[in-house]
PDB file of C-alpha atoms in Angstrom:
ATOM      1  CA  MET A 524      20.700  41.684 -26.601  1.00  0.00           C
ATOM      2  CA  MET A 525      22.793  38.060 -27.021  1.00  0.00           C
ATOM      3  CA  THR A 526      21.900  35.906 -29.599  1.00  0.00           C
ATOM      4  CA  LEU A 527      22.525  32.252 -28.864  1.00  0.00           C
ATOM      5  CA  PRO A 528      24.105  29.792 -30.573  1.00  0.00           C
ATOM      6  CA  PRO A 529      22.214  26.838 -32.174  1.00  0.00           C
ATOM      7  CA  LEU A 530      22.825  23.643 -30.069  1.00  0.00           C
ATOM      8  CA  LEU A 531      23.509  21.878 -32.532  1.00  0.00           C
ATOM      9  CA  GLY A 532      25.144  23.042 -35.470  1.00  0.00           C
ATOM     10  CA  GLY A 533      25.323  22.231 -38.745  1.00  0.00           C
ATOM     11  CA  PRO A 534      22.029  21.158 -41.055  1.00  0.00           C
ATOM     12  CA  THR A 535      19.267  19.215 -39.287  1.00  0.00           C
ATOM     13  CA  VAL A 536      20.374  15.583 -40.128  1.00  0.00           C
ATOM     14  CA  LEU A 537      16.611  13.370 -40.227  1.00  0.00           C
ATOM     15  CA  ALA A 538      16.129   9.554 -39.634  1.00  0.00           C
ATOM     16  CA  ALA A 539      15.854   8.479 -43.688  1.00  0.00           C
ATOM     17  CA  GLU A 540      18.350  10.719 -44.228  1.00  0.00           C
ATOM     18  CA  ALA A 541      21.726   9.746 -41.230  1.00  0.00           C
ATOM     19  CA  PRO A 542      23.317   6.552 -41.997  1.00  0.00           C
ATOM     20  CA  PRO A 543      23.580   4.075 -40.086  1.00  0.00           C
ATOM     21  CA  GLY A 544      25.446   3.629 -37.337  1.00  0.00           C
ATOM     22  CA  GLN A 545      25.540   7.704 -37.024  1.00  0.00           C
ATOM     23  CA  PRO A 546      23.008   9.156 -33.574  1.00  0.00           C
ATOM     24  CA  ILE A 547      19.944  11.392 -34.834  1.00  0.00           C
ATOM     25  CA  TRP A 548      20.184  14.575 -34.479  1.00  0.00           C
ATOM     26  CA  THR A 549      16.963  17.135 -34.872  1.00  0.00           C
ATOM     27  CA  GLN A 550      16.045  20.227 -34.060  1.00  0.00           C
ATOM     28  CA  VAL A 551      12.735  19.816 -34.364  1.00  0.00           C
ATOM     29  CA  PRO A 552      10.332  17.040 -32.928  1.00  0.00           C
ATOM     30  CA  THR A 553      10.489  14.201 -36.123  1.00  0.00           C
ATOM     31  CA  ARG A 554       7.729  12.054 -36.554  1.00  0.00           C
ATOM     32  CA  ILE A 555       9.705   8.773 -36.897  1.00  0.00           C
ATOM     33  CA  ASP A 556       8.609   6.154 -39.053  1.00  0.00           C
ATOM     34  CA  ARG A 557       9.426   2.080 -37.355  1.00  0.00           C
ATOM     35  CA  SER A 558       8.131   0.284 -40.421  1.00  0.00           C
ATOM     36  CA  GLN A 559      11.203   1.907 -42.252  1.00  0.00           C
ATOM     37  CA  GLU A 560      13.419   2.559 -39.277  1.00  0.00           C
ATOM     38  CA  THR A 561      15.977  -0.022 -39.479  1.00  0.00           C
ATOM     39  CA  ARG A 562      17.593   0.273 -36.181  1.00  0.00           C
ATOM     40  CA  GLN A 563      16.974  -2.229 -33.633  1.00  0.00           C
ATOM     41  CA  ARG A 564      15.150  -0.798 -30.435  1.00  0.00           C
ATOM     42  CA  ILE A 565      16.965  -1.671 -26.861  1.00  0.00           C
ATOM     43  CA  ASP A 566      13.815  -1.825 -23.113  1.00  0.00           C
ATOM     44  CA  ALA A 567      14.892  -0.039 -20.942  1.00  0.00           C
ATOM     45  CA  PRO A 568      16.034  -3.071 -18.321  1.00  0.00           C
ATOM     46  CA  ALA A 569      12.463  -3.602 -16.008  1.00  0.00           C
ATOM     47  CA  ARG A 570      13.661  -2.139 -11.994  1.00  0.00           C
ATOM     48  CA  MET A 571      11.809  -3.860  -9.292  1.00  0.00           C
ATOM     49  CA  ILE A 572      12.547  -2.493  -5.889  1.00  0.00           C
ATOM     50  CA  ASP A 573      11.415  -5.869  -4.513  1.00  0.00           C
ATOM     51  CA  ASP A 574       8.980  -8.132  -4.897  1.00  0.00           C
ATOM     52  CA  ARG A 575       5.896  -6.048  -3.178  1.00  0.00           C
ATOM     53  CA  ILE A 576       2.926  -3.879  -4.055  1.00  0.00           C
ATOM     54  CA  TYR A 577       2.439  -0.289  -3.635  1.00  0.00           C
ATOM     55  CA  VAL A 578      -1.080   0.452  -3.536  1.00  0.00           C
ATOM     56  CA  ARG A 579      -2.340   4.614  -2.560  1.00  0.00           C
ATOM     57  CA  VAL A 580      -5.278   4.430   0.075  1.00  0.00           C
ATOM     58  CA  ASP A 581      -7.718   6.686  -0.174  1.00  0.00           C
ATOM     59  CA  SER A 582      -8.869   9.521   2.206  1.00  0.00           C
ATOM     60  CA  PRO A 583     -10.613   8.625   3.910  1.00  0.00           C
ATOM     61  CA  ALA A 584      -9.575   5.057   3.617  1.00  0.00           C
ATOM     62  CA  ARG A 585     -11.798   1.964   2.649  1.00  0.00           C
ATOM     63  CA  MET A 586     -12.559   0.217   4.899  1.00  0.00           C
ATOM     64  CA  VAL A 587     -13.865  -3.646   5.331  1.00  0.00           C
ATOM     65  CA  ASP A 588     -12.613  -4.410   8.802  1.00  0.00           C
ATOM     66  CA  ALA A 589     -10.866  -3.307  11.205  1.00  0.00           C
ATOM     67  CA  VAL A 590      -7.693  -5.293   9.796  1.00  0.00           C
ATOM     68  CA  THR A 591      -8.733  -5.773   5.891  1.00  0.00           C
ATOM     69  CA  PHE A 592      -8.495  -1.807   4.103  1.00  0.00           C
ATOM     70  CA  VAL A 593      -9.383  -1.146  -0.104  1.00  0.00           C
ATOM     71  CA  GLY A 594      -6.695  -0.272  -2.402  1.00  0.00           C
ATOM     72  CA  GLU A 595      -7.060   0.959  -6.268  1.00  0.00           C
ATOM     73  CA  ASP A 596      -9.492  -1.887  -6.411  1.00  0.00           C
ATOM     74  CA  ARG A 597      -8.572  -5.276  -4.238  1.00  0.00           C
ATOM     75  CA  ALA A 598      -8.595  -5.627  -0.192  1.00  0.00           C
ATOM     76  CA  PHE A 599      -5.686  -5.958   1.427  1.00  0.00           C
ATOM     77  CA  ARG A 600      -6.227  -8.488   5.182  1.00  0.00           C
ATOM     78  CA  LEU A 601      -2.800  -8.540   7.214  1.00  0.00           C
ATOM     79  CA  ALA A 602      -2.621 -12.330   7.748  1.00  0.00           C
ATOM     80  CA  GLY A 603      -1.028 -12.677  11.175  1.00  0.00           C
ATOM     81  CA  ILE A 604      -3.505 -10.990  13.297  1.00  0.00           C
ATOM     82  CA  ARG A 605      -7.339 -10.528  13.556  1.00  0.00           C
ATOM     83  CA  PRO A 606      -9.762  -6.879  14.712  1.00  0.00           C
ATOM     84  CA  PHE A 607     -11.653  -6.679  17.912  1.00  0.00           C
ATOM     85  CA  GLU A 608     -15.900  -7.554  16.888  1.00  0.00           C
ATOM     86  CA  ARG A 609     -16.925  -3.753  16.337  1.00  0.00           C
ATOM     87  CA  THR A 610     -19.574  -4.027  18.829  1.00  0.00           C
ATOM     88  CA  LEU A 611     -17.387  -4.430  21.596  1.00  0.00           C
ATOM     89  CA  ILE A 612     -17.452  -2.056  24.920  1.00  0.00           C
ATOM     90  CA  CYS A 613     -14.927  -1.279  27.556  1.00  0.00           C
ATOM     91  CA  ARG A 614     -15.424  -0.139  30.220  1.00  0.00           C
ATOM     92  CA  THR A 615     -13.432   2.015  32.654  1.00  0.00           C
ATOM     93  CA  PRO A 616     -11.933   0.993  36.259  1.00  0.00           C
ATOM     94  CA  ALA A 617     -14.822   3.796  36.958  1.00  0.00           C
ATOM     95  CA  GLY A 618     -17.552   2.493  35.248  1.00  0.00           C
ATOM     96  CA  LEU A 619     -17.964   4.045  32.416  1.00  0.00           C
ATOM     97  CA  ARG A 620     -18.422   2.722  28.717  1.00  0.00           C
ATOM     98  CA  TRP A 621     -16.393   3.519  25.391  1.00  0.00           C
ATOM     99  CA  ALA A 622     -17.611   2.218  22.208  1.00  0.00           C
ATOM    100  CA  CYS A 623     -13.424  -0.325  21.501  1.00  0.00           C
ATOM    101  CA  GLY A 624     -14.515  -2.193  18.888  1.00  0.00           C
ATOM    102  CA  ILE A 625     -15.383   0.765  17.076  1.00  0.00           C
ATOM    103  CA  ARG A 626     -12.026   2.017  17.701  1.00  0.00           C
ATOM    104  CA  SER A 627     -10.121  -0.024  16.528  1.00  0.00           C
ATOM    105  CA  ALA A 628     -11.871   0.209  13.770  1.00  0.00           C
ATOM    106  CA  THR A 629     -11.210   3.237  12.637  1.00  0.00           C
ATOM    107  CA  ALA A 630      -7.307   2.994  14.904  1.00  0.00           C
ATOM    108  CA  LEU A 631      -6.254   1.178  10.540  1.00  0.00           C
ATOM    109  CA  SER A 632      -7.416   3.584   8.619  1.00  0.00           C
ATOM    110  CA  GLY A 633      -6.191   6.394  10.371  1.00  0.00           C
ATOM    111  CA  TRP A 634      -2.423   5.765   9.754  1.00  0.00           C
ATOM    112  CA  ILE A 635      -3.079   4.756   5.911  1.00  0.00           C
ATOM    113  CA  ALA A 636      -5.796   6.968   5.063  1.00  0.00           C
ATOM    114  CA  GLY A 637      -4.121   9.041   1.752  1.00  0.00           C
ATOM    115  CA  ARG A 638      -0.771   7.093   1.988  1.00  0.00           C
ATOM    116  CA  VAL A 639       1.210   4.585  -0.021  1.00  0.00           C
ATOM    117  CA  VAL A 640       1.724   1.219   1.406  1.00  0.00           C
ATOM    118  CA  GLY A 641       3.894  -1.829   0.473  1.00  0.00           C
ATOM    119  CA  CYS A 642       1.745  -4.941   1.188  1.00  0.00           C
ATOM    120  CA  ARG A 643       3.330  -8.644  -0.255  1.00  0.00           C
ATOM    121  CA  ALA A 644       1.125 -11.475  -0.913  1.00  0.00           C
ATOM    122  CA  LEU A 645       1.313 -14.604   1.508  1.00  0.00           C
ATOM    123  CA  GLY A 646      -1.906 -16.274  -0.258  1.00  0.00           C
ATOM    124  CA  PRO A 647      -4.663 -16.410  -3.314  1.00  0.00           C
ATOM    125  CA  GLU A 648      -7.511 -14.335  -4.046  1.00  0.00           C
ATOM    126  CA  GLU A 649     -10.301 -14.465  -1.641  1.00  0.00           C
ATOM    127  CA  THR A 650     -13.162 -13.340  -4.819  1.00  0.00           C
ATOM    128  CA  LYS A 651     -16.263 -14.950  -2.734  1.00  0.00           C
ATOM    129  CA  PRO A 652     -19.036 -12.084  -1.493  1.00  0.00           C
ATOM    130  CA  SER A 653     -19.320 -11.592   1.615  1.00  0.00           C
ATOM    131  CA  VAL A 654     -20.944 -12.665   4.228  1.00  0.00           C
ATOM    132  CA  GLN A 655     -23.016  -9.488   5.990  1.00  0.00           C
ATOM    133  CA  THR A 656     -23.783  -9.051   2.881  1.00  0.00           C
ATOM    134  CA  ALA A 657     -24.586 -10.041  -0.598  1.00  0.00           C
ATOM    135  CA  LEU A 658     -23.697  -6.782  -2.054  1.00  0.00           C
ATOM    136  CA  PRO A 659     -19.253  -7.563  -3.887  1.00  0.00           C
ATOM    137  CA  ARG A 660     -16.320  -6.946  -2.939  1.00  0.00           C
ATOM    138  CA  PRO A 661     -13.278  -6.822  -4.204  1.00  0.00           C
ATOM    139  CA  PRO A 662     -11.510  -9.295  -4.335  1.00  0.00           C
ATOM    140  CA  ILE A 663      -9.410  -9.747  -1.223  1.00  0.00           C
ATOM    141  CA  VAL A 664      -5.190 -10.820  -0.682  1.00  0.00           C
ATOM    142  CA  PRO A 665      -4.269 -11.485   2.249  1.00  0.00           C
ATOM    143  CA  ALA A 666      -1.018  -9.662   3.222  1.00  0.00           C
ATOM    144  CA  ALA A 667       2.243  -8.536   4.973  1.00  0.00           C
ATOM    145  CA  CYS A 668       1.756  -4.516   4.619  1.00  0.00           C
ATOM    146  CA  ASP A 669       3.838  -2.125   6.039  1.00  0.00           C
ATOM    147  CA  LEU A 670       3.979   1.679   5.969  1.00  0.00           C
ATOM    148  CA  ASP A 671       7.775   3.535   6.272  1.00  0.00           C
ATOM    149  CA  LYS A 672       8.749   0.240   6.786  1.00  0.00           C
ATOM    150  CA  ASP A 673       6.661  -0.373   9.927  1.00  0.00           C
ATOM    151  CA  PRO A 674       5.220  -3.327   9.426  1.00  0.00           C
ATOM    152  CA  LEU A 675       1.359  -2.645   9.433  1.00  0.00           C
ATOM    153  CA  ALA A 676       0.245  -5.787  12.101  1.00  0.00           C
ATOM    154  CA  LEU A 677       2.669  -5.586  14.552  1.00  0.00           C
ATOM    155  CA  ARG A 678       1.572  -1.592  14.953  1.00  0.00           C
ATOM    156  CA  LEU A 679      -2.025  -3.155  15.230  1.00  0.00           C
ATOM    157  CA  VAL A 680      -1.102  -5.519  17.649  1.00  0.00           C
ATOM    158  CA  ARG A 681       1.770  -3.650  19.557  1.00  0.00           C
ATOM    159  CA  GLU A 682      -0.974  -0.558  20.149  1.00  0.00           C
ATOM    160  CA  GLY A 683      -4.008  -2.431  21.331  1.00  0.00           C
ATOM    161  CA  TRP A 684      -6.508  -3.148  18.559  1.00  0.00           C
ATOM    162  CA  ALA A 685      -6.017  -5.661  16.923  1.00  0.00           C
ATOM    163  CA  GLU A 686      -5.177  -9.645  18.241  1.00  0.00           C
ATOM    164  CA  PRO A 687      -2.261 -12.073  17.264  1.00  0.00           C
ATOM    165  CA  GLU A 688      -4.392 -15.511  15.157  1.00  0.00           C
ATOM    166  CA  ASP A 689      -1.317 -17.347  16.463  1.00  0.00           C
ATOM    167  CA  PRO A 690      -1.273 -16.096  20.633  1.00  0.00           C
ATOM    168  CA  ALA A 691       1.812 -19.040  20.611  1.00  0.00           C
ATOM    169  CA  ASP A 692       3.225 -16.837  17.437  1.00  0.00           C
ATOM    170  CA  ALA A 693       6.844 -15.120  18.695  1.00  0.00           C
ATOM    171  CA  VAL A 694       7.231 -11.450  17.092  1.00  0.00           C
ATOM    172  CA  LEU A 695       3.207 -10.839  17.958  1.00  0.00           C
ATOM    173  CA  GLY A 696       2.378 -12.796  20.577  1.00  0.00           C
ATOM    174  CA  PRO A 697       4.773 -10.283  23.054  1.00  0.00           C
ATOM    175  CA  ALA A 698       3.452  -7.557  21.340  1.00  0.00           C
ATOM    176  CA  ALA A 699      -0.038  -8.379  22.475  1.00  0.00           C
ATOM    177  CA  GLN A 700       1.240  -8.781  25.895  1.00  0.00           C
ATOM    178  CA  ALA A 701       3.333  -5.275  26.310  1.00  0.00           C
ATOM    179  CA  ALA A 702      -0.517  -4.297  24.867  1.00  0.00           C
ATOM    180  CA  LYS A 703      -2.010  -5.567  27.661  1.00  0.00           C
ATOM    181  CA  ARG A 704       0.858  -5.139  30.085  1.00  0.00           C
ATOM    182  CA  ASP A 705       0.741  -1.047  29.117  1.00  0.00           C
ATOM    183  CA  ARG A 706      -2.839  -1.234  29.233  1.00  0.00           C
ATOM    184  CA  ARG A 707      -3.143   0.547  25.416  1.00  0.00           C
ATOM    185  CA  GLY A 708      -5.842   0.226  22.866  1.00  0.00           C
ATOM    186  CA  VAL A 709      -8.899  -2.046  23.935  1.00  0.00           C
ATOM    187  CA  HIS A 710      -7.291  -2.785  26.987  1.00  0.00           C
ATOM    188  CA  ALA A 711      -6.875   0.545  27.727  1.00  0.00           C
ATOM    189  CA  ASP A 712      -8.851   2.461  31.097  1.00  0.00           C
ATOM    190  CA  SER A 713      -9.997   5.388  29.023  1.00  0.00           C
ATOM    191  CA  PRO A 714     -10.720   5.572  25.834  1.00  0.00           C
ATOM    192  CA  PRO A 715      -7.674   7.303  23.401  1.00  0.00           C
TER     193      PRO A 715
END
């Protein structure tokens, strides 16, 4: 059987014995007493990917409403859009009714559950309690969020599950018109 040579040749140098300016090499784990250490500690440079907050969303996703989700104890409201009412009932051309408001509330949840979403905060947090209930809720941050570089607000409007706050918006307005024209989401002829 072949034996391997030691990784470091020669005697092991401990931190207390190392001459200044020389690297410290040990073959065994060594505890360093920082109060006795004379070498300057150089911190690693901070690396920022960008100015977004990356949030892992639970599965199933916790939703406040159709455009607001909870991730890591904060709620993020997608800026520039508003949800359809959960109580909205849509009719098919044949007269059948379907709960399109509830379906719109689950669209965002289905896309982001168990995924990492990047959000850029666009305003201060709202910390007041929910209007509907007296229960406390996490602070809500108005934000522009994306999933795999696809803006979530645009995707909800494009798929017909939300509407722009400003119909004249240069990006969201045409997406809303296309969703109506192509009969997607709440504008569909039949439940998806």
